[in-house]
PDB file of C-alpha atoms in Angstrom:
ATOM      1  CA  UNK A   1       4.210 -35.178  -9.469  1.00 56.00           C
ATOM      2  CA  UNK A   2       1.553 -33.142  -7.212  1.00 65.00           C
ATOM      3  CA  UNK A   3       0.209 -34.675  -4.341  1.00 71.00           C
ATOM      4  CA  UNK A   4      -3.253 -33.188  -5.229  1.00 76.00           C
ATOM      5  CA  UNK A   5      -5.171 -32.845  -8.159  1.00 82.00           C
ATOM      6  CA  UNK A   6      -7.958 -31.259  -8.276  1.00 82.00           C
ATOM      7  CA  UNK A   7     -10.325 -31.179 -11.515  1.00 82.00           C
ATOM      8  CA  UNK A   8     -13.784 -29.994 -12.151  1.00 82.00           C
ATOM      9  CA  UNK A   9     -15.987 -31.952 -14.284  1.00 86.00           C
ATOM     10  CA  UNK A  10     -13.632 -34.567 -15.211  1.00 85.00           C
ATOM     11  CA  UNK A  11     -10.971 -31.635 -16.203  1.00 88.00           C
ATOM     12  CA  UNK A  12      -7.854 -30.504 -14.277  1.00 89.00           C
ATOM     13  CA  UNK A  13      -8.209 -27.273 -12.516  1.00 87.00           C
ATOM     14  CA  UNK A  14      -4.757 -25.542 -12.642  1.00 89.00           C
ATOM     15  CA  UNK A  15      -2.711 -24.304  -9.392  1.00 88.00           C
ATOM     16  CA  UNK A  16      -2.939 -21.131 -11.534  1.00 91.00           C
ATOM     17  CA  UNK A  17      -6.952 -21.397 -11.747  1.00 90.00           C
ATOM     18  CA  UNK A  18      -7.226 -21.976  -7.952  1.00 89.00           C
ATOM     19  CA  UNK A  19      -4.846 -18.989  -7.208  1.00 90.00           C
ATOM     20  CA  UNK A  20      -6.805 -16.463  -9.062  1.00 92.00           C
ATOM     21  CA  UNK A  21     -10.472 -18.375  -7.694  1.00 90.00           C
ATOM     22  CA  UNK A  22      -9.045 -18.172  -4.323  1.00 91.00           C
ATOM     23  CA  UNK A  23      -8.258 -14.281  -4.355  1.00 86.00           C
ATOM     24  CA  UNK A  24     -11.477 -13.417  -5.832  1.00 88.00           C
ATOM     25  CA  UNK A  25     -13.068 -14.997  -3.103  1.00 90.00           C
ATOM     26  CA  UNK A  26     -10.609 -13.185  -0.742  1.00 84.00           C
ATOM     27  CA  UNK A  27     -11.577 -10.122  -2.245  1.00 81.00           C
ATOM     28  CA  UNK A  28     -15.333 -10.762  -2.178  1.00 85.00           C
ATOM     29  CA  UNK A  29     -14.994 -11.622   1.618  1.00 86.00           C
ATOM     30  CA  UNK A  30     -12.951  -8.306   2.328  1.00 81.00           C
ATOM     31  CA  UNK A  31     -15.977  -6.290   0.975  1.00 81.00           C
ATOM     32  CA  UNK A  32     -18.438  -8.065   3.113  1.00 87.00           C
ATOM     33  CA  UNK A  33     -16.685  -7.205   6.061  1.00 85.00           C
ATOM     34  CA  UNK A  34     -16.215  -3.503   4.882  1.00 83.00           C
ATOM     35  CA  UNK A  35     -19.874  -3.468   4.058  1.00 85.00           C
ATOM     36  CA  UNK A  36     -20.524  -4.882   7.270  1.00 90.00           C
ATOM     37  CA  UNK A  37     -17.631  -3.239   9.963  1.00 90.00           C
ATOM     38  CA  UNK A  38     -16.867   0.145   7.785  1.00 87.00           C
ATOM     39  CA  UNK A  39     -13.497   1.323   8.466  1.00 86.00           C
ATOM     40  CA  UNK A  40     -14.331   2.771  12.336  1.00 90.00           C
ATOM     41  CA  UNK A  41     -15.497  -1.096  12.809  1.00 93.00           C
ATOM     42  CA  UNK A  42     -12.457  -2.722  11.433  1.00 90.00           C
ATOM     43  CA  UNK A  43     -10.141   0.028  13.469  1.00 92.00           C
ATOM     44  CA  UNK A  44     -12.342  -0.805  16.446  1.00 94.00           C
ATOM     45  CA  UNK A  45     -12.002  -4.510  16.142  1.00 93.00           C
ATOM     46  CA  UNK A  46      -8.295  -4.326  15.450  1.00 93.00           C
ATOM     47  CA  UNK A  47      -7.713  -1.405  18.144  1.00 95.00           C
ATOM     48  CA  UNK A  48      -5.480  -3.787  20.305  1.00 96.00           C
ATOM     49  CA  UNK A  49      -2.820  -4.446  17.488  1.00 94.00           C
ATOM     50  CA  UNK A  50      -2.911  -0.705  16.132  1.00 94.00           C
ATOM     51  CA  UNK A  51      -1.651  -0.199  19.526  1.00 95.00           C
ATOM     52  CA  UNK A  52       0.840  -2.971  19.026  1.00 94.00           C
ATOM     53  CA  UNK A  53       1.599  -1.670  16.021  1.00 92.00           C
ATOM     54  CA  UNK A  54       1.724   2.297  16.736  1.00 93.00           C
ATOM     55  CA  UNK A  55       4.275   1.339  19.741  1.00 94.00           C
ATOM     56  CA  UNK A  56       6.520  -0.682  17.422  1.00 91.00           C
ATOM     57  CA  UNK A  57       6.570   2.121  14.577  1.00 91.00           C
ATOM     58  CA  UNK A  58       7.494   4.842  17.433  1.00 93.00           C
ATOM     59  CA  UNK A  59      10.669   2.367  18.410  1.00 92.00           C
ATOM     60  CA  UNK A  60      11.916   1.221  15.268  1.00 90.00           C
ATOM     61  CA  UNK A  61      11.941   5.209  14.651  1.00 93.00           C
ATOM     62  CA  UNK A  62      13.609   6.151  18.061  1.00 92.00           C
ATOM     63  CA  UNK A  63      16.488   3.306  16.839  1.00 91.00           C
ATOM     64  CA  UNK A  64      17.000   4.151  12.840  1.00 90.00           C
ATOM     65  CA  UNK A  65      18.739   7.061  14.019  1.00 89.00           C
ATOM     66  CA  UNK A  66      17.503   9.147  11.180  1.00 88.00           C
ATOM     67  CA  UNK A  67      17.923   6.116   8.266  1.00 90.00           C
ATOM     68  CA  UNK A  68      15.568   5.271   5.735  1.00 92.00           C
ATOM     69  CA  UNK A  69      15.359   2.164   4.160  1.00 90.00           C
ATOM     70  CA  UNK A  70      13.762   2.117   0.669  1.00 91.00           C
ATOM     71  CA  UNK A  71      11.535  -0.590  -0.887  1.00 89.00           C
ATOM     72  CA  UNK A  72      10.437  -0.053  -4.473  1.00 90.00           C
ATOM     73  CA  UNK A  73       7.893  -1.775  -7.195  1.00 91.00           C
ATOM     74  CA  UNK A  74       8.795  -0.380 -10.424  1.00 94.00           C
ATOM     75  CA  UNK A  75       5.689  -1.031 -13.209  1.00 94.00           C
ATOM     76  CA  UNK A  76       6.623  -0.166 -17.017  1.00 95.00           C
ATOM     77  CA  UNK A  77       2.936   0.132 -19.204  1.00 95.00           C
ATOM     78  CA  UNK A  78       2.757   0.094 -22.308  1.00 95.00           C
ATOM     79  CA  UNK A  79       0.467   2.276 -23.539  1.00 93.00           C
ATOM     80  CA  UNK A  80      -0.893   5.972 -21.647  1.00 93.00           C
ATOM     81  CA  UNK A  81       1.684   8.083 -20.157  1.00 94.00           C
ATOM     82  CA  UNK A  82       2.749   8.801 -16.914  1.00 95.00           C
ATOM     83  CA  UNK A  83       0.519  12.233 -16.295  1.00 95.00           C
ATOM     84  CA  UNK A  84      -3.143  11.158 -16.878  1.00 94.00           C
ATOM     85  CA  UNK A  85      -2.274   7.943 -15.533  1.00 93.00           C
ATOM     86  CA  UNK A  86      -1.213   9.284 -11.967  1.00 92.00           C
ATOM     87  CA  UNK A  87      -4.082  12.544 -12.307  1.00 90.00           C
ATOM     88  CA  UNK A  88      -6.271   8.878 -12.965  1.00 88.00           C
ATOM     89  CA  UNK A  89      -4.865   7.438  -9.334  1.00 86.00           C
ATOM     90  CA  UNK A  90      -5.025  10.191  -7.157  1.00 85.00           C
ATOM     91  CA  UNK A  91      -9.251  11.399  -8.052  1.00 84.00           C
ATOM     92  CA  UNK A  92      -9.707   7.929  -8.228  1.00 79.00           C
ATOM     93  CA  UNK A  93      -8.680   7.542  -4.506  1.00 76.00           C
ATOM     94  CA  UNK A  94      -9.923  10.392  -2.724  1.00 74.00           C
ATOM     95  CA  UNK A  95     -13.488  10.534  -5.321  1.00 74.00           C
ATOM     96  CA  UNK A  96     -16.101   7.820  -6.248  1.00 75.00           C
ATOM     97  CA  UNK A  97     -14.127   5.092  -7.091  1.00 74.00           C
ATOM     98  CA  UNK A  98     -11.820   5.193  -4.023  1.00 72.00           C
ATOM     99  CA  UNK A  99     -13.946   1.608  -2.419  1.00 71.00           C
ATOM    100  CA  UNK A 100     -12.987   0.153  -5.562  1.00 71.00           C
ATOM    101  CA  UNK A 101      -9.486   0.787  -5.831  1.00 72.00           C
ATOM    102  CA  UNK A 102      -8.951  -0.117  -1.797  1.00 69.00           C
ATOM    103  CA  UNK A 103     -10.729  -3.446  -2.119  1.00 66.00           C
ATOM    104  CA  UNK A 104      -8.037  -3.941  -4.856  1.00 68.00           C
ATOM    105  CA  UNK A 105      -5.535  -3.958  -2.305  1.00 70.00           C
ATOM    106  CA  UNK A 106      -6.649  -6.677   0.264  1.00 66.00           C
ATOM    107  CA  UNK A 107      -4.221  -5.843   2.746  1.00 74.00           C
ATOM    108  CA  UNK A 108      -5.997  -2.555   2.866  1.00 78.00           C
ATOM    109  CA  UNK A 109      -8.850  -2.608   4.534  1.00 81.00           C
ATOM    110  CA  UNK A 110     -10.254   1.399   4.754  1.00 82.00           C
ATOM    111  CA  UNK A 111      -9.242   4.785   4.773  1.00 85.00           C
ATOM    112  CA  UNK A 112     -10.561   7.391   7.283  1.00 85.00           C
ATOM    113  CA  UNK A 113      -9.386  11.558   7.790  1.00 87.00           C
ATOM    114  CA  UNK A 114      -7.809  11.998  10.553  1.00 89.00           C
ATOM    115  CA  UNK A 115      -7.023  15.702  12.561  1.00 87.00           C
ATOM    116  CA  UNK A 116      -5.136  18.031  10.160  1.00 86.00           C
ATOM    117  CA  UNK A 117      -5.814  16.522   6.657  1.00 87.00           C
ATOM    118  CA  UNK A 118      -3.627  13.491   7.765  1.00 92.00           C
ATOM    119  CA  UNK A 119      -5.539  10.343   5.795  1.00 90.00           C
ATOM    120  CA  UNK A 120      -5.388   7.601   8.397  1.00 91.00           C
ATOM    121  CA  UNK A 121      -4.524   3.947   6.399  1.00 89.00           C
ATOM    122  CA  UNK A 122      -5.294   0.850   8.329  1.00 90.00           C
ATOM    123  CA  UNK A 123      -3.519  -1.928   6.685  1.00 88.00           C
ATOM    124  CA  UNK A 124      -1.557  -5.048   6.602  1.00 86.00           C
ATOM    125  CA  UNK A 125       1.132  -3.834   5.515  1.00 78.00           C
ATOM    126  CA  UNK A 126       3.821  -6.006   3.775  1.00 71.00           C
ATOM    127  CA  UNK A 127       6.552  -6.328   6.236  1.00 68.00           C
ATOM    128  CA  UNK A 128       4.227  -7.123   9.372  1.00 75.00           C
ATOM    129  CA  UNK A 129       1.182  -9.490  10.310  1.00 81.00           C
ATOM    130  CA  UNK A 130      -0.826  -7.383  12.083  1.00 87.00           C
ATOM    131  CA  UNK A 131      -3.206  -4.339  11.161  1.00 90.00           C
ATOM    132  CA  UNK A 132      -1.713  -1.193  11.118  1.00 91.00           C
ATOM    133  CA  UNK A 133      -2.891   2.711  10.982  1.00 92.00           C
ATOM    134  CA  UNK A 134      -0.672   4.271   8.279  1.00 91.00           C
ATOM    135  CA  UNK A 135      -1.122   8.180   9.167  1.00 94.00           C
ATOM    136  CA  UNK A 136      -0.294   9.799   5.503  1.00 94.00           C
ATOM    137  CA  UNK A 137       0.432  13.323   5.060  1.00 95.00           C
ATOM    138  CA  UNK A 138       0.112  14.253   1.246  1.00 93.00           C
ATOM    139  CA  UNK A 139       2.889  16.735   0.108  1.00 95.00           C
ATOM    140  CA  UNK A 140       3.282  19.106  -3.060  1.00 94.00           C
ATOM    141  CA  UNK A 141       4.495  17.286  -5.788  1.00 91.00           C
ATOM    142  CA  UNK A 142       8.160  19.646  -5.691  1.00 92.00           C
ATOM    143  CA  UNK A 143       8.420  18.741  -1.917  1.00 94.00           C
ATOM    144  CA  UNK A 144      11.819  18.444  -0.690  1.00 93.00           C
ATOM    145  CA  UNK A 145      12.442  14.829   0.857  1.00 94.00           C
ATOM    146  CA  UNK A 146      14.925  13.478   3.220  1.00 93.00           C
ATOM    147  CA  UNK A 147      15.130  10.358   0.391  1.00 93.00           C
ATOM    148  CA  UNK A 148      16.509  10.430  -2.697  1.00 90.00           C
ATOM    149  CA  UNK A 149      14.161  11.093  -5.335  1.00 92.00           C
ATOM    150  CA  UNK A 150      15.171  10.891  -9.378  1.00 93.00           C
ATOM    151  CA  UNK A 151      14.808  13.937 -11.375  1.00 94.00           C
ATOM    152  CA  UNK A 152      14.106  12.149 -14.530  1.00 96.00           C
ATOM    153  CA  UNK A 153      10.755  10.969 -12.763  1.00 96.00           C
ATOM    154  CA  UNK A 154       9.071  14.572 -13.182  1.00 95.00           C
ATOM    155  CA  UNK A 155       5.668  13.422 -12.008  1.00 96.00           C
ATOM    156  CA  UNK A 156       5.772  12.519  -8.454  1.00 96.00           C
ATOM    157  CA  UNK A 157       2.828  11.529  -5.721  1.00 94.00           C
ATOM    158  CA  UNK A 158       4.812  12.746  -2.447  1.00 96.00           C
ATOM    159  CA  UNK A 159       4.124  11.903   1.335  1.00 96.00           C
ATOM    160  CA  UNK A 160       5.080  11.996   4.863  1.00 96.00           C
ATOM    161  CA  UNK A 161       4.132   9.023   7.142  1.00 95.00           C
ATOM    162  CA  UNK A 162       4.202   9.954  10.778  1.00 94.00           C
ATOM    163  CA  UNK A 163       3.944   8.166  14.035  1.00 93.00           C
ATOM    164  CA  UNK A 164       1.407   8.914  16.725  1.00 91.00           C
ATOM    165  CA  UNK A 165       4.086  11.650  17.993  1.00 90.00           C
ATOM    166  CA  UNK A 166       4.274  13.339  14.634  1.00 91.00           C
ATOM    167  CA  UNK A 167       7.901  11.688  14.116  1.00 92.00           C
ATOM    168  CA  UNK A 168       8.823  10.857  10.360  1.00 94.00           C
ATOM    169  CA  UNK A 169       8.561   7.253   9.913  1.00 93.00           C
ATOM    170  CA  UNK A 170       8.826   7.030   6.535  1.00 93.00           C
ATOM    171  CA  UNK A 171       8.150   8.506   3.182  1.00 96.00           C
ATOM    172  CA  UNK A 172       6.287   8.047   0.189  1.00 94.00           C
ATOM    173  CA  UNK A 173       7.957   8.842  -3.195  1.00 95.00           C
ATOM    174  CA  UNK A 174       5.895   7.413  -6.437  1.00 95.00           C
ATOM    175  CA  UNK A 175       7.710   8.854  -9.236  1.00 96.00           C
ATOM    176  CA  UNK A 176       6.675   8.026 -13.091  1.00 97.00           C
ATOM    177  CA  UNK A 177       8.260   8.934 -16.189  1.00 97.00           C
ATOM    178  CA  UNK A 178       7.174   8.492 -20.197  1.00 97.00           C
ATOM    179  CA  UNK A 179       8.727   6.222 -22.074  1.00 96.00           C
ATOM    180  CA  UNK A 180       8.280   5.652 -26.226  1.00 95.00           C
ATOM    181  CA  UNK A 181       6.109   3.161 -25.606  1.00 92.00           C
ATOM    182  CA  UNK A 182       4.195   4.283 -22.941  1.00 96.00           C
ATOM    183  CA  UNK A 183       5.339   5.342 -19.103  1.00 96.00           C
ATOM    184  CA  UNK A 184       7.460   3.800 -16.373  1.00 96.00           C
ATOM    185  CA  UNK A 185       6.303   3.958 -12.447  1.00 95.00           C
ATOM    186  CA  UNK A 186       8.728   3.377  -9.485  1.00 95.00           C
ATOM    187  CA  UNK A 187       6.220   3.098  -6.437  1.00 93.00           C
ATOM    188  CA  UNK A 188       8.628   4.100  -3.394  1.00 93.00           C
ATOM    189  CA  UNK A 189       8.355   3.842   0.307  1.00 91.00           C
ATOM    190  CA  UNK A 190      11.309   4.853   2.283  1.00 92.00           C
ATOM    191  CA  UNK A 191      10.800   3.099   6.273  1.00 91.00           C
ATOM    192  CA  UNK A 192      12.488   3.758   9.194  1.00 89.00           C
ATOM    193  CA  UNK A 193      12.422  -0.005   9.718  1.00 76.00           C
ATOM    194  CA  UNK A 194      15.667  -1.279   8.679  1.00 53.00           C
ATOM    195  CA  UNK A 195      14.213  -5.174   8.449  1.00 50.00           C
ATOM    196  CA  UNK A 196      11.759  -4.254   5.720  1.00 42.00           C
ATOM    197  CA  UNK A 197      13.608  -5.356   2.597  1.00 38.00           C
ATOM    198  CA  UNK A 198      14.335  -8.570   4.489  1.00 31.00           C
TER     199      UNK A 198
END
């Protein structure tokens, strides 16, 4: 039996209900604070653990001793295919919608250019607590990668993650594929950080 019950109106409320309440609140909050801060305001109030965080990417680099570790999400849609749905991603990142689909992701919180192209990430990202600037270097789509990549996956969404010194710290490999009923995506990130699939 639950220790709590919570019910609106003289109806139970579902621990499935409350989830899904709970992150669109989340959500809503993380676009008043973008609307507020902007992405130079989050990186400036978060500027002590990017440092943090920049220092620990350089040494868990310095340590792998060249090794990548990957960590995959694999998606399989049914309907669409693989092409338009990735040519659909990318625009809708870098054009008019790109707010949108970061505010989807709450442990993103902005996207900035950085020197050279490079698009600077600041995020939460999934095997750490604290902020973190992700710095991205797209690369062509036939890109030759230190990491495996599949070559039944022909359409691919390639990049280079570096550290403050320009070292490799990891790579991005989404790779999608059509299927008869629609496409499959593996959504790849290959980290110098050994403890990441922990």
């Amino acid at each position: 039996m639950q220790k709590f019950v919570f019910q609106n109106n003289g109806q139970v409320v579902s621990q499935d209900t409350i989830r899904r309440m709970e992150v669109r609140r989340a959500r809503h909050m993380m676009s008043l604070l973008m609307d507020k801060l902007g992405v130079e305001g989050m990186a400036k109030l978060f500027a002590k653990e990017l440092e943090e965080s920049d220092a620990q990417k350089e040494s868990w680099t310095a340590a792998s001793g060249g090794r990548f570790v990957e960590s995959r999400a694999t998606a399989l849609v049914s309907e669409g295919n693989s092409a338009e749905f990735l040519g659909w991603m990318r625009s809708g990142y870098s054009g008019p919608n790109g707010m949108a689909m970061q505010r989807a992701h709450p442990d993103h919180l902005g996207k900035f250019l950085l020197d050279g192209g490079v698009i600077g990430i600041l995020e939460v990202a999934g095997h750490t607590a604290m902020p973190s600037l992700l710095r991205l270097e797209v690369l062509p789509d036939d890109a030759e990668l230190p990491v495996p990549t599949d070559p039944a996956f022909p359409h691919r969404w390639l990049g280079r993650v570096v550290c403050r010194n320009w070292q490799a710290f990891g790579y991005m490999a989404h790779q999608l594929r059509d299927t008869p009923s629609g496409f499959e995506a593996r959504f790849k990130f290959h980290s110098t950080k050994f403890e990441y699939m922990v």
